[in-house]
GROMACS .gro file of C-alpha atoms in nm:
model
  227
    1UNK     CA    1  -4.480   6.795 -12.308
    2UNK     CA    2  -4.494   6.678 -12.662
    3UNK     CA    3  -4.786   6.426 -12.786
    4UNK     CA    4  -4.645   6.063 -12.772
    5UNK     CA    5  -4.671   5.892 -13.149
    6UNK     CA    6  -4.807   5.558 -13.147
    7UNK     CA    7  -4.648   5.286 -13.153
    8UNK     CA    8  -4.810   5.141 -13.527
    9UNK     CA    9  -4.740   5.493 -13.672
   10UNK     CA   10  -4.330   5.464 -13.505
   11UNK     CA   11  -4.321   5.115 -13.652
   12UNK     CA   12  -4.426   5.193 -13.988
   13UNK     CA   13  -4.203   5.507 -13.996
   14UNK     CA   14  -3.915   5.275 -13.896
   15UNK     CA   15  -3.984   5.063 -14.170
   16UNK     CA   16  -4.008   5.334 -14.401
   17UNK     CA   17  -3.615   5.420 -14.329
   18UNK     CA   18  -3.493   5.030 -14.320
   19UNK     CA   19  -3.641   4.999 -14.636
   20UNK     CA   20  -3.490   5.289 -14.816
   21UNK     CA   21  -3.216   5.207 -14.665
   22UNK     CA   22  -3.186   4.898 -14.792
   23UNK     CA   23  -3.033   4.754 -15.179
   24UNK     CA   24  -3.276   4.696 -15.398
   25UNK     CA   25  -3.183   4.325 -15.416
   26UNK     CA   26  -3.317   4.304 -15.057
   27UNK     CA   27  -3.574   4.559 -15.131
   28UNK     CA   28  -3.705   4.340 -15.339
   29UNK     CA   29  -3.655   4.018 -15.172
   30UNK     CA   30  -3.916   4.190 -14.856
   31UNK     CA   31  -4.139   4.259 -15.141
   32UNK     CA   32  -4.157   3.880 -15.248
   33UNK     CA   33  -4.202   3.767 -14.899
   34UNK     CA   34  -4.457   3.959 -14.800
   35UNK     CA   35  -4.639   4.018 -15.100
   36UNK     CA   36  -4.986   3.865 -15.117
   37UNK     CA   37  -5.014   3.484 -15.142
   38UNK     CA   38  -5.236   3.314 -15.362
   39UNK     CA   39  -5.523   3.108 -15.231
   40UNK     CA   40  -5.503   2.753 -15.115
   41UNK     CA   41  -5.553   2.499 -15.386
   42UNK     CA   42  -5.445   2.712 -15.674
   43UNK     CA   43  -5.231   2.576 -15.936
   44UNK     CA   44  -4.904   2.735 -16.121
   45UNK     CA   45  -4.878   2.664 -16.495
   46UNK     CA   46  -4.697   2.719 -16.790
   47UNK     CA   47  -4.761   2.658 -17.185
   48UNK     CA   48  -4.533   2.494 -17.396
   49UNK     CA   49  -4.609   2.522 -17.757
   50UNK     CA   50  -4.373   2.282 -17.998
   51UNK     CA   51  -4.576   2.424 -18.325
   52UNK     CA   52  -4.318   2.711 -18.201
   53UNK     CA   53  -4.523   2.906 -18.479
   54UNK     CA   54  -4.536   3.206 -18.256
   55UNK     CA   55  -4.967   3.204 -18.193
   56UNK     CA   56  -5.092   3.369 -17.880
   57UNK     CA   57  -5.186   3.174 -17.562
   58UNK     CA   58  -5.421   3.235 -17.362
   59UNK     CA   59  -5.416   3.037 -17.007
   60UNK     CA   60  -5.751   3.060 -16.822
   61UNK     CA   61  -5.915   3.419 -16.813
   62UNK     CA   62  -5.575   3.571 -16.938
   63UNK     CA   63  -5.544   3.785 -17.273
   64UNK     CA   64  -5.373   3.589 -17.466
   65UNK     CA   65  -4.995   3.667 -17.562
   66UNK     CA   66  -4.742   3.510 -17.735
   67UNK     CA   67  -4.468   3.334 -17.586
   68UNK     CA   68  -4.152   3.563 -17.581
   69UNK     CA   69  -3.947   3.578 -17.849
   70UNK     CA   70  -3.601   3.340 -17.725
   71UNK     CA   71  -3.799   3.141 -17.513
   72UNK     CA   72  -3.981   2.807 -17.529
   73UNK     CA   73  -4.260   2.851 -17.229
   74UNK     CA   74  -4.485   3.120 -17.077
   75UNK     CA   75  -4.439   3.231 -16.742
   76UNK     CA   76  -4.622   3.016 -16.492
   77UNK     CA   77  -4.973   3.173 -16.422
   78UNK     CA   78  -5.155   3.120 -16.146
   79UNK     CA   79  -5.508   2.970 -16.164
   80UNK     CA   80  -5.733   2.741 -15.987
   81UNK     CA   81  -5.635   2.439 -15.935
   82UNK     CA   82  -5.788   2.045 -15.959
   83UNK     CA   83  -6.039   2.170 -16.209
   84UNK     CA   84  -6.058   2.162 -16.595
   85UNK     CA   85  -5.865   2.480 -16.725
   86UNK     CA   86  -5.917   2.641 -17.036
   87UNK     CA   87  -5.608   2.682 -17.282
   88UNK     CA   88  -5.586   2.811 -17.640
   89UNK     CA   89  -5.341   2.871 -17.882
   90UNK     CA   90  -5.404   3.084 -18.179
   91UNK     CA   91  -5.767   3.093 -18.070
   92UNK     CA   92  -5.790   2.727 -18.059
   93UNK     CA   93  -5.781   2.469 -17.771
   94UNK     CA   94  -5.599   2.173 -17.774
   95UNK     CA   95  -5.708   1.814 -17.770
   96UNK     CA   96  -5.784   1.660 -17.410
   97UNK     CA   97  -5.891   1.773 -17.077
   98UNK     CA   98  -5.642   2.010 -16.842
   99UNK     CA   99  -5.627   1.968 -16.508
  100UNK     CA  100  -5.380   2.106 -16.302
  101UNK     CA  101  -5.256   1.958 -15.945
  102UNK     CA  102  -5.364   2.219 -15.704
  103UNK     CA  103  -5.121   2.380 -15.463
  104UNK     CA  104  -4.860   2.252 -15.756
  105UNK     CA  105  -4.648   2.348 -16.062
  106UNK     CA  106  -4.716   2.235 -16.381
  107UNK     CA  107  -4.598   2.250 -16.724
  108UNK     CA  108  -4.856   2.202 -17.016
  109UNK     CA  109  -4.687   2.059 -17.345
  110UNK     CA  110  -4.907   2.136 -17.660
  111UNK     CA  111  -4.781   1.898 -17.922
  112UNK     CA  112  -4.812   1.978 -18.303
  113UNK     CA  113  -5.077   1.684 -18.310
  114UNK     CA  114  -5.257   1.520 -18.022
  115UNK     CA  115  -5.380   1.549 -17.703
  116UNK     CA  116  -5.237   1.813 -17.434
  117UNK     CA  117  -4.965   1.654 -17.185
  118UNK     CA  118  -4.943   1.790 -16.868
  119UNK     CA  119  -4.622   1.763 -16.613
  120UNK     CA  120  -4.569   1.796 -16.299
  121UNK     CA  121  -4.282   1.978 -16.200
  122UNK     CA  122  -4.130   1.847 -15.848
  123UNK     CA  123  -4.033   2.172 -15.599
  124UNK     CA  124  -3.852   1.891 -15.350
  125UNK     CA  125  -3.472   1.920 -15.307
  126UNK     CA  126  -3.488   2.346 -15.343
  127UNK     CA  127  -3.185   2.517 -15.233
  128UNK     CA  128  -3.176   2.886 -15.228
  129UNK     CA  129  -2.815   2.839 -15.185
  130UNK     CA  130  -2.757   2.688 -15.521
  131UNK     CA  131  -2.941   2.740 -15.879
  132UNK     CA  132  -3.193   2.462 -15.973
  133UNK     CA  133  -3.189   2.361 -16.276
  134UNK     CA  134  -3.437   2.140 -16.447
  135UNK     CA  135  -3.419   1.925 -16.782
  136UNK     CA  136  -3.737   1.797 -17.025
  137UNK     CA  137  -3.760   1.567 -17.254
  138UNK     CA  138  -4.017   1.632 -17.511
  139UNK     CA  139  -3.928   1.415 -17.803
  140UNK     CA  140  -4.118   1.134 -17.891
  141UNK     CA  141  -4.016   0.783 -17.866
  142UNK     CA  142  -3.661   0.810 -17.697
  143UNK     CA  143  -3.488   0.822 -17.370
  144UNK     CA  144  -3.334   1.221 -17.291
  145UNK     CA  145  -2.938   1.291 -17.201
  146UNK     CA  146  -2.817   1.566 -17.041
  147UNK     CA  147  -2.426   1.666 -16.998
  148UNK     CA  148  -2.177   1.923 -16.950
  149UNK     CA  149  -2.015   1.954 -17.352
  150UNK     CA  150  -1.685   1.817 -17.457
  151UNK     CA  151  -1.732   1.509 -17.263
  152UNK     CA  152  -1.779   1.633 -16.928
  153UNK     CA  153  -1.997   1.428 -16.654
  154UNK     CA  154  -2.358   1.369 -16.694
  155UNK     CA  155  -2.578   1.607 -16.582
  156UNK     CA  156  -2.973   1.378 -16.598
  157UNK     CA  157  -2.977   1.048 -16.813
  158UNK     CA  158  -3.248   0.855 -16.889
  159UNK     CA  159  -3.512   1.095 -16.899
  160UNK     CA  160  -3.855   0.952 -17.031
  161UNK     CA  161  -4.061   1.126 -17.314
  162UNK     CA  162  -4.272   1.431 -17.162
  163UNK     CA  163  -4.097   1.349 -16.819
  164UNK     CA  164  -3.873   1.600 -16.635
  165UNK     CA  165  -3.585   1.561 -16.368
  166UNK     CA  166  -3.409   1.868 -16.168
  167UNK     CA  167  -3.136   1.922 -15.930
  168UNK     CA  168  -2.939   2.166 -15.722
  169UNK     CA  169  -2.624   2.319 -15.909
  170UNK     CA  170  -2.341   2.526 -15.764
  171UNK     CA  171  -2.411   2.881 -15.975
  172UNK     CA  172  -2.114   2.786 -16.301
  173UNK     CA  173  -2.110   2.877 -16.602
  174UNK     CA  174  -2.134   2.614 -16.877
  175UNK     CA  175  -2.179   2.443 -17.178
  176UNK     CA  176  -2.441   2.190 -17.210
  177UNK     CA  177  -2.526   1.888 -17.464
  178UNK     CA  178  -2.842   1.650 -17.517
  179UNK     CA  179  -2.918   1.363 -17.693
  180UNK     CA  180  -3.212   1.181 -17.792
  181UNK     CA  181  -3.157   0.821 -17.780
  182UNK     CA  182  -2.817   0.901 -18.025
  183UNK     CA  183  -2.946   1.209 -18.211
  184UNK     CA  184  -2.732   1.479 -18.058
  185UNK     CA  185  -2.889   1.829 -18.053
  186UNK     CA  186  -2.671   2.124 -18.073
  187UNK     CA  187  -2.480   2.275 -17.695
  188UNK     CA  188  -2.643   2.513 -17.532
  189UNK     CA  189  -2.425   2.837 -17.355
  190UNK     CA  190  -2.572   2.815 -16.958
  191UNK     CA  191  -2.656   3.159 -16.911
  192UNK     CA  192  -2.484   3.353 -16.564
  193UNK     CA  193  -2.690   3.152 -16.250
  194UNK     CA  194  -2.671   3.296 -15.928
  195UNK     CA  195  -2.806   3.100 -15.572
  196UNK     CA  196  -3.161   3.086 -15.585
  197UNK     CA  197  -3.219   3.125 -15.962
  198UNK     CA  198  -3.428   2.861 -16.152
  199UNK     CA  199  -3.343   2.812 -16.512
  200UNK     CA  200  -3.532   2.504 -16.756
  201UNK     CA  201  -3.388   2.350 -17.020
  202UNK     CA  202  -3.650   2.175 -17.307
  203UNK     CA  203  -3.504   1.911 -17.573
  204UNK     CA  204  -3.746   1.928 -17.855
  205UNK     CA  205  -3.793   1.783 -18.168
  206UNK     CA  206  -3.675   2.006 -18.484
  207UNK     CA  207  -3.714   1.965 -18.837
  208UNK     CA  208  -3.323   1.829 -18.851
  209UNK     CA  209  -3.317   1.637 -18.480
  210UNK     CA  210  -3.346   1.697 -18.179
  211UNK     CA  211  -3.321   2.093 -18.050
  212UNK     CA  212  -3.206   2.169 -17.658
  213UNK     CA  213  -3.356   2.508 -17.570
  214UNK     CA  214  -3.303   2.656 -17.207
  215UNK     CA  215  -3.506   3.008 -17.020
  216UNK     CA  216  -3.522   3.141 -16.652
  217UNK     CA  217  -3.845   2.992 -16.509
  218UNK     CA  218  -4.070   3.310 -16.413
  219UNK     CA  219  -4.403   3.310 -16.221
  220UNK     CA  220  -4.686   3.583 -16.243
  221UNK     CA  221  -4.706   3.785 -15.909
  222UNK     CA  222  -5.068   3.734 -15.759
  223UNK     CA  223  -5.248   4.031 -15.757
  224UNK     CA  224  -5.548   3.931 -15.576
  225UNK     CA  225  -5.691   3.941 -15.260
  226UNK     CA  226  -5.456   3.839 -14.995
  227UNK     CA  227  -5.477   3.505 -14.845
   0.00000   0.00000   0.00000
């Protein structure tokens, strides 16, 4: 009679198979879900830098990096959260204290001049069905616009200074407008959204008016103990 196998070792040998069996979307997709979580109370941030001079940032205990070239933010680190956090660009930290929400997403705004802003970025409403989509308004002293170009329907209105709104879109492909109070920045080209893909858009302020600026939202994977 043959030794039986047990039944941890026939499990994880099953799993073995499913998951080279499976396409790497999905492969993937396991990987997310039961990859290690981060620790209660930590906080998920991201640096916004309008100098847009290209300096390193360094968020926390990170090296610092520069932000990729095409894109507006970092990806959102993960770091403790409800305490004072340590942020530098080009070596140097910004005005004001940091604190991050814990168990929250945040979005840091480093002006040219003045104190740190940070926002909160709302997770309510998320439907992995549909892309999310989420607008900021980062210029000073007027209310943001947000709409499909060439006179299509409005997309957020509205939007206070260093405020941020988001919703739930059917995956299109489009192109998109914003104005600042009536300075009109120049459309942005939606990249291809799929269901479940998060994509910000920033209006800044630019040396001619107002700028509208767009990236897939990205967040570090925890690589610590797990939780």
């Amino acid at each position: 009679m043959s030794a039986s196998i047990p039944t941890g070792r026939r499990i994880a040998a099953c799993l073995a198979v499913t998951a080279c069996a499976l396409s790497p979307a999905l492969a993937q997709e396991l990987t997310r879900l039961y990859a290690p979580k981060p620790p209660l109370g930590s906080a998920y941030v991201r640096v916004v830098d309008l100098a847009r001079g290209g300096a390193p940032v360094a968020i926390g205990t990170a090296a610092a990096a520069p932000i990729p070239q095409g894109d507006t933010a970092t990806i959102y680190r993960i770091v403790k959260g409800g305490a004072p956090l340590a942020v530098t660009i080009g070596g140097r930290p910004p005005a004001g204290d940091i604190v991050p929400a814990a168990d929250a997403f945040s979005t840091i705004v480093v002006p040219a001049s003045g104190p740190a802003v940070v926002i909160a970025d709302p997770t309510e409403g998320r439907n992995d069905l549909k892309a999310q989509l989420r607008f900021y308004n980062l210029v000073p002293g007027c209310a943001g616009l947000l709409a499909v170009a060439d006179g299509g329907p409005t997309v957020f209105e509205a939007v206070a200074t260093n405020d941020t709104r988001q919703r739930a879109i059917n995956p299109i492909e489009a192109r998109l407008s914003a104005k600042c109070g009536e300075a009109a920045a120049p459309p942005l080209t939606l990249p291809p959204l799929k269901a479940g893909d998060h994509y910000s858009l920033f209006l800044m302020p630019g040396a001619s008016g107002p700028v509208l600026t767009g990236q897939r939202d990205e967040t570090e994977p925890y690589r610590g103990p797990a939780n």
